[in-house]
mmCIF file with all atom_site columns, C-alpha atoms in Angstrom:
data_model
loop_
_atom_site.group_PDB
_atom_site.id
_atom_site.type_symbol
_atom_site.label_atom_id
_atom_site.label_alt_id
_atom_site.label_comp_id
_atom_site.label_asym_id
_atom_site.label_entity_id
_atom_site.label_seq_id
_atom_site.pdbx_PDB_ins_code
_atom_site.Cartn_x
_atom_site.Cartn_y
_atom_site.Cartn_z
_atom_site.occupancy
_atom_site.B_iso_or_equiv
_atom_site.pdbx_formal_charge
_atom_site.auth_seq_id
_atom_site.auth_comp_id
_atom_site.auth_asym_id
_atom_site.auth_atom_id
_atom_site.pdbx_PDB_model_num
ATOM 1   C CA . VAL A 1 1   ? 60.132 -33.783 48.021 1.00 0.00 ? 1263 VAL A CA 1
ATOM 2   C CA . GLN A 1 2   ? 58.864 -30.801 46.070 1.00 0.00 ? 1264 GLN A CA 1
ATOM 3   C CA . LEU A 1 3   ? 61.540 -28.310 45.080 1.00 0.00 ? 1265 LEU A CA 1
ATOM 4   C CA . GLN A 1 4   ? 60.781 -24.789 43.904 1.00 0.00 ? 1266 GLN A CA 1
ATOM 5   C CA . ALA A 1 5   ? 63.689 -22.928 42.337 1.00 0.00 ? 1267 ALA A CA 1
ATOM 6   C CA . SER A 1 6   ? 63.804 -19.214 41.621 1.00 0.00 ? 1268 SER A CA 1
ATOM 7   C CA . GLY A 1 7   ? 66.225 -16.399 40.899 1.00 0.00 ? 1269 GLY A CA 1
ATOM 8   C CA . GLY A 1 8   ? 67.379 -17.088 37.360 1.00 0.00 ? 1270 GLY A CA 1
ATOM 9   C CA . GLY A 1 9   ? 67.454 -14.453 34.660 1.00 0.00 ? 1271 GLY A CA 1
ATOM 10  C CA . LEU A 1 10  ? 69.516 -12.502 32.178 1.00 0.00 ? 1272 LEU A CA 1
ATOM 11  C CA . VAL A 1 11  ? 72.651 -10.734 33.372 1.00 0.00 ? 1273 VAL A CA 1
ATOM 12  C CA . GLN A 1 12  ? 75.697 -9.184  31.756 1.00 0.00 ? 1274 GLN A CA 1
ATOM 13  C CA . ALA A 1 13  ? 79.107 -10.753 32.117 1.00 0.00 ? 1275 ALA A CA 1
ATOM 14  C CA . GLY A 1 14  ? 80.639 -9.788  35.442 1.00 0.00 ? 1276 GLY A CA 1
ATOM 15  C CA . GLY A 1 15  ? 77.252 -9.501  37.103 1.00 0.00 ? 1277 GLY A CA 1
ATOM 16  C CA . SER A 1 16  ? 75.677 -11.481 39.918 1.00 0.00 ? 1278 SER A CA 1
ATOM 17  C CA . LEU A 1 17  ? 72.597 -13.589 40.530 1.00 0.00 ? 1279 LEU A CA 1
ATOM 18  C CA . ARG A 1 18  ? 71.298 -15.468 43.547 1.00 0.00 ? 1280 ARG A CA 1
ATOM 19  C CA . LEU A 1 19  ? 69.355 -18.673 43.082 1.00 0.00 ? 1281 LEU A CA 1
ATOM 20  C CA . SER A 1 20  ? 67.054 -20.082 45.748 1.00 0.00 ? 1282 SER A CA 1
ATOM 21  C CA . CYS A 1 21  ? 65.454 -23.494 46.046 1.00 0.00 ? 1283 CYS A CA 1
ATOM 22  C CA . ALA A 1 22  ? 62.906 -24.317 48.720 1.00 0.00 ? 1284 ALA A CA 1
ATOM 23  C CA . ALA A 1 23  ? 62.068 -27.912 49.575 1.00 0.00 ? 1285 ALA A CA 1
ATOM 24  C CA . SER A 1 24  ? 58.673 -28.983 50.846 1.00 0.00 ? 1286 SER A CA 1
ATOM 25  C CA . ALA A 1 25  ? 58.843 -32.392 52.433 1.00 0.00 ? 1287 ALA A CA 1
ATOM 26  C CA . SER A 1 26  ? 57.613 -34.599 55.217 1.00 0.00 ? 1288 SER A CA 1
ATOM 27  C CA . VAL A 1 27  ? 60.935 -36.436 55.202 1.00 0.00 ? 1289 VAL A CA 1
ATOM 28  C CA . SER A 1 28  ? 64.418 -35.460 56.304 1.00 0.00 ? 1290 SER A CA 1
ATOM 29  C CA . ILE A 1 29  ? 66.494 -33.498 53.811 1.00 0.00 ? 1291 ILE A CA 1
ATOM 30  C CA . ASP A 1 30  ? 70.142 -34.529 53.578 1.00 0.00 ? 1292 ASP A CA 1
ATOM 31  C CA . ASP A 1 31  ? 72.548 -33.153 50.957 1.00 0.00 ? 1293 ASP A CA 1
ATOM 32  C CA . MET A 1 32  ? 71.326 -30.402 48.656 1.00 0.00 ? 1294 MET A CA 1
ATOM 33  C CA . ALA A 1 33  ? 72.981 -29.368 45.442 1.00 0.00 ? 1295 ALA A CA 1
ATOM 34  C CA . TRP A 1 34  ? 72.889 -27.268 42.312 1.00 0.00 ? 1296 TRP A CA 1
ATOM 35  C CA . HIS A 1 35  ? 73.540 -28.786 38.909 1.00 0.00 ? 1297 HIS A CA 1
ATOM 36  C CA . ARG A 1 36  ? 73.464 -27.129 35.511 1.00 0.00 ? 1298 ARG A CA 1
ATOM 37  C CA . GLN A 1 37  ? 72.977 -28.160 31.930 1.00 0.00 ? 1299 GLN A CA 1
ATOM 38  C CA . ALA A 1 38  ? 74.040 -26.059 28.980 1.00 0.00 ? 1300 ALA A CA 1
ATOM 39  C CA . PRO A 1 39  ? 72.642 -26.693 25.472 1.00 0.00 ? 1301 PRO A CA 1
ATOM 40  C CA . GLY A 1 40  ? 74.247 -29.760 23.940 1.00 0.00 ? 1302 GLY A CA 1
ATOM 41  C CA . LYS A 1 41  ? 76.114 -30.634 27.115 1.00 0.00 ? 1303 LYS A CA 1
ATOM 42  C CA . GLN A 1 42  ? 75.625 -33.100 29.936 1.00 0.00 ? 1304 GLN A CA 1
ATOM 43  C CA . ARG A 1 43  ? 74.267 -32.016 33.287 1.00 0.00 ? 1305 ARG A CA 1
ATOM 44  C CA . GLU A 1 44  ? 77.103 -31.222 35.675 1.00 0.00 ? 1306 GLU A CA 1
ATOM 45  C CA . LEU A 1 45  ? 77.399 -30.663 39.400 1.00 0.00 ? 1307 LEU A CA 1
ATOM 46  C CA . VAL A 1 46  ? 78.009 -27.028 40.320 1.00 0.00 ? 1308 VAL A CA 1
ATOM 47  C CA . ALA A 1 47  ? 78.017 -27.218 44.106 1.00 0.00 ? 1309 ALA A CA 1
ATOM 48  C CA . SER A 1 48  ? 76.667 -29.317 46.946 1.00 0.00 ? 1310 SER A CA 1
ATOM 49  C CA . ILE A 1 49  ? 76.183 -28.863 50.667 1.00 0.00 ? 1311 ILE A CA 1
ATOM 50  C CA . THR A 1 50  ? 75.540 -31.343 53.455 1.00 0.00 ? 1312 THR A CA 1
ATOM 51  C CA . SER A 1 51  ? 73.006 -30.817 56.226 1.00 0.00 ? 1313 SER A CA 1
ATOM 52  C CA . GLY A 1 52  ? 75.956 -29.960 58.446 1.00 0.00 ? 1314 GLY A CA 1
ATOM 53  C CA . GLY A 1 53  ? 77.139 -27.232 56.095 1.00 0.00 ? 1315 GLY A CA 1
ATOM 54  C CA . SER A 1 54  ? 80.113 -28.881 54.407 1.00 0.00 ? 1316 SER A CA 1
ATOM 55  C CA . THR A 1 55  ? 80.398 -27.740 50.805 1.00 0.00 ? 1317 THR A CA 1
ATOM 56  C CA . ASN A 1 56  ? 81.829 -28.983 47.551 1.00 0.00 ? 1318 ASN A CA 1
ATOM 57  C CA . VAL A 1 57  ? 82.220 -26.586 44.618 1.00 0.00 ? 1319 VAL A CA 1
ATOM 58  C CA . ALA A 1 58  ? 83.196 -27.386 41.041 1.00 0.00 ? 1320 ALA A CA 1
ATOM 59  C CA . ASP A 1 59  ? 86.580 -26.082 39.954 1.00 0.00 ? 1321 ASP A CA 1
ATOM 60  C CA . SER A 1 60  ? 84.977 -24.136 37.100 1.00 0.00 ? 1322 SER A CA 1
ATOM 61  C CA . VAL A 1 61  ? 83.079 -21.900 39.544 1.00 0.00 ? 1323 VAL A CA 1
ATOM 62  C CA . LYS A 1 62  ? 85.313 -21.986 42.595 1.00 0.00 ? 1324 LYS A CA 1
ATOM 63  C CA . GLY A 1 63  ? 85.940 -18.515 43.970 1.00 0.00 ? 1325 GLY A CA 1
ATOM 64  C CA . ARG A 1 64  ? 82.898 -17.120 42.126 1.00 0.00 ? 1326 ARG A CA 1
ATOM 65  C CA . PHE A 1 65  ? 79.943 -19.211 43.340 1.00 0.00 ? 1327 PHE A CA 1
ATOM 66  C CA . THR A 1 66  ? 78.946 -19.871 46.947 1.00 0.00 ? 1328 THR A CA 1
ATOM 67  C CA . ILE A 1 67  ? 76.419 -22.437 48.108 1.00 0.00 ? 1329 ILE A CA 1
ATOM 68  C CA . SER A 1 68  ? 74.621 -22.095 51.424 1.00 0.00 ? 1330 SER A CA 1
ATOM 69  C CA . ARG A 1 69  ? 71.479 -23.394 53.085 1.00 0.00 ? 1331 ARG A CA 1
ATOM 70  C CA . ASP A 1 70  ? 68.946 -22.592 55.754 1.00 0.00 ? 1332 ASP A CA 1
ATOM 71  C CA . ASN A 1 71  ? 67.956 -25.880 57.364 1.00 0.00 ? 1333 ASN A CA 1
ATOM 72  C CA . ALA A 1 72  ? 65.033 -24.328 59.224 1.00 0.00 ? 1334 ALA A CA 1
ATOM 73  C CA . LYS A 1 73  ? 63.546 -23.332 55.865 1.00 0.00 ? 1335 LYS A CA 1
ATOM 74  C CA . ASN A 1 74  ? 64.814 -26.367 53.899 1.00 0.00 ? 1336 ASN A CA 1
ATOM 75  C CA . THR A 1 75  ? 66.206 -23.878 51.413 1.00 0.00 ? 1337 THR A CA 1
ATOM 76  C CA . VAL A 1 76  ? 69.462 -23.906 49.479 1.00 0.00 ? 1338 VAL A CA 1
ATOM 77  C CA . TYR A 1 77  ? 71.008 -20.856 47.840 1.00 0.00 ? 1339 TYR A CA 1
ATOM 78  C CA . LEU A 1 78  ? 73.584 -20.325 45.128 1.00 0.00 ? 1340 LEU A CA 1
ATOM 79  C CA . GLN A 1 79  ? 75.250 -16.928 45.077 1.00 0.00 ? 1341 GLN A CA 1
ATOM 80  C CA . MET A 1 80  ? 76.842 -16.448 41.670 1.00 0.00 ? 1342 MET A CA 1
ATOM 81  C CA . ASN A 1 81  ? 79.313 -13.608 41.205 1.00 0.00 ? 1343 ASN A CA 1
ATOM 82  C CA . SER A 1 82  ? 81.590 -12.613 38.323 1.00 0.00 ? 1344 SER A CA 1
ATOM 83  C CA . LEU A 1 83  ? 79.346 -14.475 35.915 1.00 0.00 ? 1345 LEU A CA 1
ATOM 84  C CA . LYS A 1 84  ? 80.720 -15.516 32.554 1.00 0.00 ? 1346 LYS A CA 1
ATOM 85  C CA . PRO A 1 85  ? 78.935 -16.357 29.286 1.00 0.00 ? 1347 PRO A CA 1
ATOM 86  C CA . GLU A 1 86  ? 79.983 -19.988 29.789 1.00 0.00 ? 1348 GLU A CA 1
ATOM 87  C CA . ASP A 1 87  ? 77.866 -20.069 32.959 1.00 0.00 ? 1349 ASP A CA 1
ATOM 88  C CA . THR A 1 88  ? 74.773 -19.870 30.751 1.00 0.00 ? 1350 THR A CA 1
ATOM 89  C CA . ALA A 1 89  ? 72.659 -22.955 31.458 1.00 0.00 ? 1351 ALA A CA 1
ATOM 90  C CA . VAL A 1 90  ? 69.522 -24.260 33.084 1.00 0.00 ? 1352 VAL A CA 1
ATOM 91  C CA . TYR A 1 91  ? 70.248 -24.627 36.768 1.00 0.00 ? 1353 TYR A CA 1
ATOM 92  C CA . TYR A 1 92  ? 68.595 -27.441 38.701 1.00 0.00 ? 1354 TYR A CA 1
ATOM 93  C CA . CYS A 1 93  ? 68.453 -27.918 42.435 1.00 0.00 ? 1355 CYS A CA 1
ATOM 94  C CA . ALA A 1 94  ? 68.445 -31.383 43.932 1.00 0.00 ? 1356 ALA A CA 1
ATOM 95  C CA . ALA A 1 95  ? 67.755 -32.727 47.384 1.00 0.00 ? 1357 ALA A CA 1
ATOM 96  C CA . ASP A 1 96  ? 68.662 -36.083 48.875 1.00 0.00 ? 1358 ASP A CA 1
ATOM 97  C CA . TYR A 1 97  ? 66.241 -37.282 51.502 1.00 0.00 ? 1359 TYR A CA 1
ATOM 98  C CA . HIS A 1 98  ? 65.430 -40.153 53.806 1.00 0.00 ? 1360 HIS A CA 1
ATOM 99  C CA . CYS A 1 99  ? 62.460 -41.287 55.864 1.00 0.00 ? 1361 CYS A CA 1
ATOM 100 C CA . SER A 1 100 ? 62.524 -42.023 59.532 1.00 0.00 ? 1362 SER A CA 1
ATOM 101 C CA . GLY A 1 101 ? 64.456 -45.238 60.010 1.00 0.00 ? 1363 GLY A CA 1
ATOM 102 C CA . TYR A 1 102 ? 65.699 -44.956 56.429 1.00 0.00 ? 1364 TYR A CA 1
ATOM 103 C CA . ASP A 1 103 ? 62.673 -46.866 55.142 1.00 0.00 ? 1365 ASP A CA 1
ATOM 104 C CA . CYS A 1 104 ? 62.969 -44.686 52.071 1.00 0.00 ? 1366 CYS A CA 1
ATOM 105 C CA . VAL A 1 105 ? 65.851 -42.789 50.495 1.00 0.00 ? 1367 VAL A CA 1
ATOM 106 C CA . GLY A 1 106 ? 66.085 -40.897 47.255 1.00 0.00 ? 1368 GLY A CA 1
ATOM 107 C CA . ARG A 1 107 ? 66.821 -37.740 45.315 1.00 0.00 ? 1369 ARG A CA 1
ATOM 108 C CA . ASP A 1 108 ? 64.360 -35.294 43.858 1.00 0.00 ? 1370 ASP A CA 1
ATOM 109 C CA . TRP A 1 109 ? 64.937 -32.481 41.387 1.00 0.00 ? 1371 TRP A CA 1
ATOM 110 C CA . GLY A 1 110 ? 63.525 -29.015 40.968 1.00 0.00 ? 1372 GLY A CA 1
ATOM 111 C CA . GLN A 1 111 ? 62.090 -27.752 37.692 1.00 0.00 ? 1373 GLN A CA 1
ATOM 112 C CA . GLY A 1 112 ? 65.149 -25.776 36.628 1.00 0.00 ? 1374 GLY A CA 1
ATOM 113 C CA . THR A 1 113 ? 65.733 -22.066 36.241 1.00 0.00 ? 1375 THR A CA 1
ATOM 114 C CA . GLN A 1 114 ? 67.398 -20.428 33.245 1.00 0.00 ? 1376 GLN A CA 1
ATOM 115 C CA . VAL A 1 115 ? 70.532 -18.369 33.748 1.00 0.00 ? 1377 VAL A CA 1
ATOM 116 C CA . THR A 1 116 ? 71.752 -16.433 30.712 1.00 0.00 ? 1378 THR A CA 1
ATOM 117 C CA . VAL A 1 117 ? 74.966 -14.413 30.797 1.00 0.00 ? 1379 VAL A CA 1
ATOM 118 C CA . SER A 1 118 ? 75.513 -12.016 27.929 1.00 0.00 ? 1380 SER A CA 1
ATOM 119 C CA . SER A 1 119 ? 78.957 -10.938 26.808 1.00 0.00 ? 1381 SER A CA 1
#
């Protein structure tokens, strides 16, 4: 699965950004997710969404970030509102996939997009 993320950038605290991640694949895409990694910290899950639309959002961003997806386009979005300086990180999208008959399963990652929130 090839994942192409976009939408990162520099924004002031309180602002908004929308990240997009499009998956190109000849396999079936299952759960999709956004993770982030700040300098000196471990990568952490921000939000995930199943193919059926069920979502899971980290407590640190709950009420501010919304994850959604367009299955027809194999694209996942992350709407980020009320951004804080502590949201500064490289954001990575991930997609779980499987082949017909589950002959193959796995997870692939996008290249990451930088989000910087200034105070």
